Each structure stands twice: as structure tokens, then as C-alpha cells.
mmCIF file of C-alpha atoms and ligand atoms in Angstrom:
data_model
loop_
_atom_site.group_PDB
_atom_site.id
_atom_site.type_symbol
_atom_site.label_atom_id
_atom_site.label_comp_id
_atom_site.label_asym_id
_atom_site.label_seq_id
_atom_site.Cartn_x
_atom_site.Cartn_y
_atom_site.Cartn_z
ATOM 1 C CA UNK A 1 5.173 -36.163 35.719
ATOM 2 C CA UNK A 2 6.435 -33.845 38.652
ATOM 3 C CA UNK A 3 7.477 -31.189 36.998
ATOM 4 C CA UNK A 4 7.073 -29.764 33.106
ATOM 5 C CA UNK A 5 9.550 -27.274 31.493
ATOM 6 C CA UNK A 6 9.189 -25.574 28.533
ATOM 7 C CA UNK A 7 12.504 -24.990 26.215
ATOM 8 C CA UNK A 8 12.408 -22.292 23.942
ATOM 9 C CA UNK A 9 16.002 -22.629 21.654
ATOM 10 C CA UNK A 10 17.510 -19.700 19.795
ATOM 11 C CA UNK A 11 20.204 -17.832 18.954
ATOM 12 C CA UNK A 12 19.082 -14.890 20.769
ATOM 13 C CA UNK A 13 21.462 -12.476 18.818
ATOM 14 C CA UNK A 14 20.005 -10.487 20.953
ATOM 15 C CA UNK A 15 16.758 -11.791 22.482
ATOM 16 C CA UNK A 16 13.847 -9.518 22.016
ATOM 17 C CA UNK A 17 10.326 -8.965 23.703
ATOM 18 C CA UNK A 18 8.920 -11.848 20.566
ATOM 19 C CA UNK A 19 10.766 -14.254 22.475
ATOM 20 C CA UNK A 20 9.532 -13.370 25.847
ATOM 21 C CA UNK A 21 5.702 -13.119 24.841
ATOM 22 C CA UNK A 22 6.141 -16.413 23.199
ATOM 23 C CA UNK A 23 7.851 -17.925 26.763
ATOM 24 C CA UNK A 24 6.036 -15.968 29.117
ATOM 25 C CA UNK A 25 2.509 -17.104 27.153
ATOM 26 C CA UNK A 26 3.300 -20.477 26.207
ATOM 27 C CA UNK A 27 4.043 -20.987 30.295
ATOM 28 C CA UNK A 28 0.421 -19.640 30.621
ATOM 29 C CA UNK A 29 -0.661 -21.658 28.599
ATOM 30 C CA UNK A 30 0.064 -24.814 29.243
ATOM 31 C CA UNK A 31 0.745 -24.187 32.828
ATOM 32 C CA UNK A 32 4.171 -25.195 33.076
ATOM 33 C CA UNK A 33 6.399 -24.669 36.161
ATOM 34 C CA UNK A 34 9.403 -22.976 33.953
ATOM 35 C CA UNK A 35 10.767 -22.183 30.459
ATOM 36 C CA UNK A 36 14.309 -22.431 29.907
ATOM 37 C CA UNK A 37 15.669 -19.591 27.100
ATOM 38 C CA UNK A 38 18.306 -22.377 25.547
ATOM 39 C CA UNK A 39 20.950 -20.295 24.263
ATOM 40 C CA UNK A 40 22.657 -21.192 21.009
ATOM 41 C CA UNK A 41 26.306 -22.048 21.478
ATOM 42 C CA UNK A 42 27.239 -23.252 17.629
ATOM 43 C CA UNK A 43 24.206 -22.540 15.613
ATOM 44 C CA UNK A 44 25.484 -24.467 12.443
ATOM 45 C CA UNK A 45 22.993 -23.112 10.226
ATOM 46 C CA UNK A 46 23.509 -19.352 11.165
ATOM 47 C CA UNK A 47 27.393 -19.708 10.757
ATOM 48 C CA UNK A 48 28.808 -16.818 9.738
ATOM 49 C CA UNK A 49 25.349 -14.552 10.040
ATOM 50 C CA UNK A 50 25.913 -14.818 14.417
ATOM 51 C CA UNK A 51 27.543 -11.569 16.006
ATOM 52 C CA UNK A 52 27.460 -11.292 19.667
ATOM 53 C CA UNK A 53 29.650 -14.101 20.853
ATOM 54 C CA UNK A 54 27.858 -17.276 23.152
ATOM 55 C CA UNK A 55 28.556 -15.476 25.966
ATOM 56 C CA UNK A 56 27.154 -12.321 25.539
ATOM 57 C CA UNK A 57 23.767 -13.566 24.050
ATOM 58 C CA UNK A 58 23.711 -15.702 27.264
ATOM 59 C CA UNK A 59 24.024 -12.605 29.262
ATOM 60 C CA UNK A 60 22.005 -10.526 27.498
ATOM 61 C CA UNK A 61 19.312 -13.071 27.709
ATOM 62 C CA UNK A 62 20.052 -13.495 31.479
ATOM 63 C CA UNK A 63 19.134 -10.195 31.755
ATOM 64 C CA UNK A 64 15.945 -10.015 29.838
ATOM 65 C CA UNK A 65 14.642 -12.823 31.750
ATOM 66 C CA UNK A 66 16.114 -11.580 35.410
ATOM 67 C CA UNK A 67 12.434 -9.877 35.991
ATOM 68 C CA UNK A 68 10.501 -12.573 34.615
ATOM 69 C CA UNK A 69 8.640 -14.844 36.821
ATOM 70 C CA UNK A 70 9.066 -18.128 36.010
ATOM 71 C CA UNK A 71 11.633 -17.848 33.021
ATOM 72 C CA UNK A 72 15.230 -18.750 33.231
ATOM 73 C CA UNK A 73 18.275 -18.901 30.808
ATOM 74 C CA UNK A 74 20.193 -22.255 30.130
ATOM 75 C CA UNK A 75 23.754 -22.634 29.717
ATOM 76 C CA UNK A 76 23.695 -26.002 28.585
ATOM 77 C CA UNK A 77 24.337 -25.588 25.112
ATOM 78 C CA UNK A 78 27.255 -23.081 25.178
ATOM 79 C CA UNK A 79 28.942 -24.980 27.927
ATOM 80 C CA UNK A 80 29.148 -27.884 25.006
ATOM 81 C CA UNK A 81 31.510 -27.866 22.385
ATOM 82 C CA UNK A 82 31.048 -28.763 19.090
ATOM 83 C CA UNK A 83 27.631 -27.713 16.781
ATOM 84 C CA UNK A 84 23.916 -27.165 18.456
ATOM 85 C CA UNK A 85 22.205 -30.584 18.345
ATOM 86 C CA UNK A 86 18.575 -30.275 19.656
ATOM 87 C CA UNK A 87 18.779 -34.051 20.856
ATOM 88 C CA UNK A 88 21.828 -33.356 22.344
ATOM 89 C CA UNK A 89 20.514 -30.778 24.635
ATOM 90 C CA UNK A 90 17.219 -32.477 25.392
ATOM 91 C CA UNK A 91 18.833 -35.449 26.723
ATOM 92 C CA UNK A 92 21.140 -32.905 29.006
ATOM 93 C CA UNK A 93 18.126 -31.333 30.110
ATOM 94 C CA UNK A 94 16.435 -34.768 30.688
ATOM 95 C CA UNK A 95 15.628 -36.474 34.310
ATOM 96 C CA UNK A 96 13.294 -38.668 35.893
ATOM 97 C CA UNK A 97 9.453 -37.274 36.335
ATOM 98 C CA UNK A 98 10.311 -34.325 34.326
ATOM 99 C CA UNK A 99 8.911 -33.665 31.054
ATOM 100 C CA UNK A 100 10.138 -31.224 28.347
ATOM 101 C CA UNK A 101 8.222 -29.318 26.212
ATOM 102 C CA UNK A 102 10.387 -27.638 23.448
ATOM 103 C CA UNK A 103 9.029 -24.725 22.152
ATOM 104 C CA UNK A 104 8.939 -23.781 18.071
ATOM 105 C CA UNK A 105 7.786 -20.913 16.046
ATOM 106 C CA UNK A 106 6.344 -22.110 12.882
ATOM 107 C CA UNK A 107 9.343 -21.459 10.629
ATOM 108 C CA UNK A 108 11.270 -23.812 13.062
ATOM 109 C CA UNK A 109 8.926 -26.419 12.840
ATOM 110 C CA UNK A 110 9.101 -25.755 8.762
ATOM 111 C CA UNK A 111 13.028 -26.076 9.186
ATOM 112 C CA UNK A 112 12.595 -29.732 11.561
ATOM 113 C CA UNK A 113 13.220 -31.944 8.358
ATOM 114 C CA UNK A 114 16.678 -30.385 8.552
ATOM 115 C CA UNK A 115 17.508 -31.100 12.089
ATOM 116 C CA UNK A 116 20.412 -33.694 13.399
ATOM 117 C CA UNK A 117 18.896 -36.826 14.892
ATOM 118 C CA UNK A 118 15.372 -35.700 14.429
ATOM 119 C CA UNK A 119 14.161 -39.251 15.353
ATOM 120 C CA UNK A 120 15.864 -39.144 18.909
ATOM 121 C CA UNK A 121 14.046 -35.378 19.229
ATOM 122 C CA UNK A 122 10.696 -37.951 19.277
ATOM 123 C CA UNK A 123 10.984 -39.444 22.341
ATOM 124 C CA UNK A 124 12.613 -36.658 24.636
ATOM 125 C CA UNK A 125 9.955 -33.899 23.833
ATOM 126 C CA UNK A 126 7.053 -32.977 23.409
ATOM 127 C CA UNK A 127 6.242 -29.944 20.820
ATOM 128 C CA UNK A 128 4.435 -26.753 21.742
ATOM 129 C CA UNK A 129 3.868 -25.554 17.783
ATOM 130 C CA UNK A 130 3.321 -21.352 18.583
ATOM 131 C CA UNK A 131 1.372 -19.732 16.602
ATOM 132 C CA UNK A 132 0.880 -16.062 15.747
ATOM 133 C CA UNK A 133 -1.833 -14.914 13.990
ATOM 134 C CA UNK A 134 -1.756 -15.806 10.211
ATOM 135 C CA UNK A 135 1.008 -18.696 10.670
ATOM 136 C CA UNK A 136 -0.664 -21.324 8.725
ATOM 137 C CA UNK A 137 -0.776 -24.621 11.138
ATOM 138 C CA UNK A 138 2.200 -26.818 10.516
ATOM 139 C CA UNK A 139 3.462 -29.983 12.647
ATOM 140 C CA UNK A 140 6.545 -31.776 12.877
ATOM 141 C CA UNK A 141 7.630 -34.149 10.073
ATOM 142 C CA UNK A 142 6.470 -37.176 10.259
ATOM 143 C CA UNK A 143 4.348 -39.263 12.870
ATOM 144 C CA UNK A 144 4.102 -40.113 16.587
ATOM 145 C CA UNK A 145 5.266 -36.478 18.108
ATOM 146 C CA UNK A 146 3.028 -35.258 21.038
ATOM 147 C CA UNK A 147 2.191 -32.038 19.861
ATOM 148 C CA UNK A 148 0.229 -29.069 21.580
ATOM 149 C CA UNK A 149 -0.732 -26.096 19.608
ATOM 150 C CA UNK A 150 -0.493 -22.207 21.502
ATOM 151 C CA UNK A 151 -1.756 -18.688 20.203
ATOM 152 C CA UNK A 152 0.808 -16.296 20.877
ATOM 153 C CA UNK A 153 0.205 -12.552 20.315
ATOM 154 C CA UNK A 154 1.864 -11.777 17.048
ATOM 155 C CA UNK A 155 5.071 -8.775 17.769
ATOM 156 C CA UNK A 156 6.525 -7.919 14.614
ATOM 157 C CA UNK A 157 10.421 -8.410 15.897
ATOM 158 C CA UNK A 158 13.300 -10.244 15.011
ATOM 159 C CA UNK A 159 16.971 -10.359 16.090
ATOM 160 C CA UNK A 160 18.377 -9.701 12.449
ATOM 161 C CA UNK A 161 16.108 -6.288 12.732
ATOM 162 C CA UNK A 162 16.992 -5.498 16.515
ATOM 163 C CA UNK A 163 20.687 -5.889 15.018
ATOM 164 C CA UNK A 164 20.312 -3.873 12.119
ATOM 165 C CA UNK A 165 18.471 -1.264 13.745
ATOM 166 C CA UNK A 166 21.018 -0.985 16.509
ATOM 167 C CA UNK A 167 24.073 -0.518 14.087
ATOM 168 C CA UNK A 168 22.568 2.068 12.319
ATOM 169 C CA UNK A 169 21.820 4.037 15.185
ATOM 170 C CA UNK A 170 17.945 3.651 15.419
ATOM 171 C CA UNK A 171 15.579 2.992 18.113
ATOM 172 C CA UNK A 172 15.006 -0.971 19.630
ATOM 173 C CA UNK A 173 12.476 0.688 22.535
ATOM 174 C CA UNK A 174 9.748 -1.373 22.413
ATOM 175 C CA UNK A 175 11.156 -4.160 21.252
ATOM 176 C CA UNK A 176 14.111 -5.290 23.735
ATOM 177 C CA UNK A 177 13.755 -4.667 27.147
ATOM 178 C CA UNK A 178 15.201 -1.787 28.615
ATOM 179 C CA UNK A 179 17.802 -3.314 30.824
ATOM 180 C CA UNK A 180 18.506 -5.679 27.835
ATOM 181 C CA UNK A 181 19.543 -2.504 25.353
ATOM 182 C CA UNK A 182 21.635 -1.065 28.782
ATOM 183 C CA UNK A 183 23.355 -4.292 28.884
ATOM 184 C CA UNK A 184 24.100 -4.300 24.966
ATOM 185 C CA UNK A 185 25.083 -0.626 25.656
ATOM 186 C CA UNK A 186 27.209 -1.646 28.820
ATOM 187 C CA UNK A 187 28.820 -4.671 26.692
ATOM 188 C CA UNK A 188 29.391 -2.606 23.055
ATOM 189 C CA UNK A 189 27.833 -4.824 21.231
ATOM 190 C CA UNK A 190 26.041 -4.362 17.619
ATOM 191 C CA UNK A 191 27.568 -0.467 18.016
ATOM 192 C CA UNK A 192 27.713 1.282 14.343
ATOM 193 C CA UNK A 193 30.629 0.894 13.050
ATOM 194 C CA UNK A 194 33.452 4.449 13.788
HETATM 195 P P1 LIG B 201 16.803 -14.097 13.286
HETATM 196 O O1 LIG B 201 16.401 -12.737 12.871
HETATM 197 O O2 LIG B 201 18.302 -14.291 13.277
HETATM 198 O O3 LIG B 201 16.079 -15.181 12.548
HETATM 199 P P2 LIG B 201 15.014 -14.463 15.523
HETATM 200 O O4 LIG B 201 14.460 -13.151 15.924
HETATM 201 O O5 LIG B 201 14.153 -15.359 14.706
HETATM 202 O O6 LIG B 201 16.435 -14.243 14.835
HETATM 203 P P3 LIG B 201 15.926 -16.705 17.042
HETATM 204 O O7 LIG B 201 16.910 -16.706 18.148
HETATM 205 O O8 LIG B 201 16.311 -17.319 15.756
HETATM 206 O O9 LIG B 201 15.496 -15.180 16.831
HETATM 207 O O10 LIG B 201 14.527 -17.278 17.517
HETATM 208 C C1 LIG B 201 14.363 -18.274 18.472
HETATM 209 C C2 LIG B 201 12.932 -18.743 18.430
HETATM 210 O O11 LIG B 201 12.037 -17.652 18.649
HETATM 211 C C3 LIG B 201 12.508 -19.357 17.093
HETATM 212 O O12 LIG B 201 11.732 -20.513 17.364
HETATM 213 C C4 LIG B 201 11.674 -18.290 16.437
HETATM 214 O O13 LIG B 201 10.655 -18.854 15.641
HETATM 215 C C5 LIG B 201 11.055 -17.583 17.636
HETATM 216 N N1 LIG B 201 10.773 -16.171 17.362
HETATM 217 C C6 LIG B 201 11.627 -15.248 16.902
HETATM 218 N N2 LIG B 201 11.041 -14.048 16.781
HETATM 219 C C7 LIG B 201 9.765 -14.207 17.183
HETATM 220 C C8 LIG B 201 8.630 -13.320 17.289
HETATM 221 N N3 LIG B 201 8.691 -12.045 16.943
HETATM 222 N N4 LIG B 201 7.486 -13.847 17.745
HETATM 223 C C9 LIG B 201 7.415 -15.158 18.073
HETATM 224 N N5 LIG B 201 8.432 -16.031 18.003
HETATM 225 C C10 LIG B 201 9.593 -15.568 17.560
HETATM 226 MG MG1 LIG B 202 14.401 -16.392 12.962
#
């Protein structure tokens, strides 16, 4: 293979320095020549709980990663209509001598059983399983996934907090980037409610 990208999905509503440590590392790690953040367009299973709209969490992520060597975001999922299909995206992302590496917390790989044409997700990626310390290991359903297991420092964050945090007026310094929280500023998104 010429050339190995790592894919780290989410909703990124609004990405947060967990989700760079965990691309930024997992590059490291496994030496790979980029990540792609995959931004969310239709996360079915967050419908209704998803604020900023696809393109805002796109640019927001755009900026996080605009200092970041090696990490870049993809469009490819909010360009599509319909729901986020992991296959689906994979096989965008997909071309000769280049092999993906999709990247999954542990409660994603818990959640795989759930996924849309899991089987197909077999053959067009490999797994990078990230681990934080005290994540009990876990693998994908089933047998016959390549599978590689990274230690990723453990940064107690999540978007649902970085949102709730932000619309009640406290701090996210620390745990978005700084041009990040100027572009959620800049944008007026996840303001507290006047
Ligand atoms: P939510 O609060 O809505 O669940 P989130 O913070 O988990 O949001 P997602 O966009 O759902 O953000 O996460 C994308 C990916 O990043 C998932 O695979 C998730 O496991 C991983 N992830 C999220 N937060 C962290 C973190 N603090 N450390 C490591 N990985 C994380
Ligand atoms: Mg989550």
C-alpha cells in the first residue's frame, strides 16, 4: 500500500481537543500519512440531539485541524444526502494502493452491531480500536476484521459537555481549541439562550 489514512467519524457538535489527541496520536502511532476528521452529515442515531448544522461542524472542525500537521477535515459525508452510512463513506474514500484505517473509541466499537451494512465495513477498513485508560478491550462484532489496538491519553471531554457548558455561559478553555471557541463565537452557535 502507497499510502494509509486514518478516518476518525463523528458528529463533531463541536469537535474538541479528545478528538484531536485521539487523531493526532493514533497518526503517531501507526505512522500513517493523514487522518481525515469525517464529519457527520445525517447522524441517524443522534437525530434530534445534533445542533450546529453540517456545515458549521465542518467548519468548526476545519478550523481545529487548520494548525495540525497532518490532519484534515472531509466533506464527503455532508456533501451526500440521505443518512450517515459508514460503508458508504469508506467506499467514497476508497482508491487503488490506499488503505483506510477507520478510527473508533470503544463505545463506537460497542455500538458496531448497530451499524448499516456492517459486513461491507469488513473489507474496506481496517479498525484502529483507541483506547483510553480504563476502556476495557473490545473488538468489532464478529470475525475476520484487521484490527490494531492504540493507547490514547484519556481527556475527560465530550461534545454534549462542550455544548452544555457553552450555553450556560461557562468556560470550554482547555478543552476546544482557541480558534475553534472564536469560530463558534464568530458563527453564534450553542449561545445561551436571550
Ligand atoms: P457526544 O457527546 O454527542 O457523544 P462526542 O464528544 O462523543 O459527542 P463524537 O463526534 O460523537 O463526539 O465522537 C466522535 C468519535 O470521537 C467517537 O468515536 C468517540 O468515541 C470519540 N471521542 C469522543 N470524545 C472523546 C474523548 N474525550 N477521547 C477520545 N475519544 C473521544
Ligand atoms: Mg459520544
Amino acid at each position: 500500500m502507497s499510502e494509509r489514512i486514518g478516518v476518525l467519524g463523528g458528529t463533531f457538535d463541536p469537535v474538541h481537543n479528545g478528538h484531536l489527541v485521539v487523531a493526532a496520536e493514533v497518526r503517531h502511532a501507526l505512522g500513517l500519512d493523514r487522518v481525515l476528521m469525517l464529519v457527520a452529515g445525517d447522524p441517524w442515531q443522534k437525530r434530534g440531539r445534533v445542533v450546529a448544522s453540517a456545515a458549521d461542524r465542518l467548519a468548526l472542525v476545519a478550523t481545529a485541524v487548520a494548525d495540525v500537521e497532518g490532519l484534515e477535515p472531509s466533506a464527503v459525508e455532508v456533501e451526500r444526502e440521505g443518512p450517515t452510512v459508514t460503508a458508504d463513506s469508506l467506499e467514497a474514500l476508497s482508491a487503488p494502493g490506499r488503505e483506510l484505517l477507520l478510527i473508533l473509541g470503544a463505545d463506537a466499537v460497542a455500538n458496531m452491531g448497530t451499524w448499516r451494512r456492517l459486513d461491507d465495513t469488513r473489507g474496506l477498513a481496517t479498525i484502529v480500536v483507541v483506547e483510553r485508560a480504563g476502556d476495557l478491550d473490545v473488538d468489532p462484532p464478529g470475525d475476520g476484521w484487521r484490527v490494531h489496538h492504540v493507547r490514547v491519553p484519556r481527556i475527560d471531554v465530550s461534545s454534549t459537555e462542550c455544548r452544555e457548558r457553552l450555553t450556560t455561559g461557562r468556560p470550554v478553555d482547555g478543552l476546544v481549541p482557541e480558534s475553534v471557541i472564536a469560530e463558534i463565537r464568530r458563527r453564534g452557535l450553542y449561545a445561551p439562550p436571550r
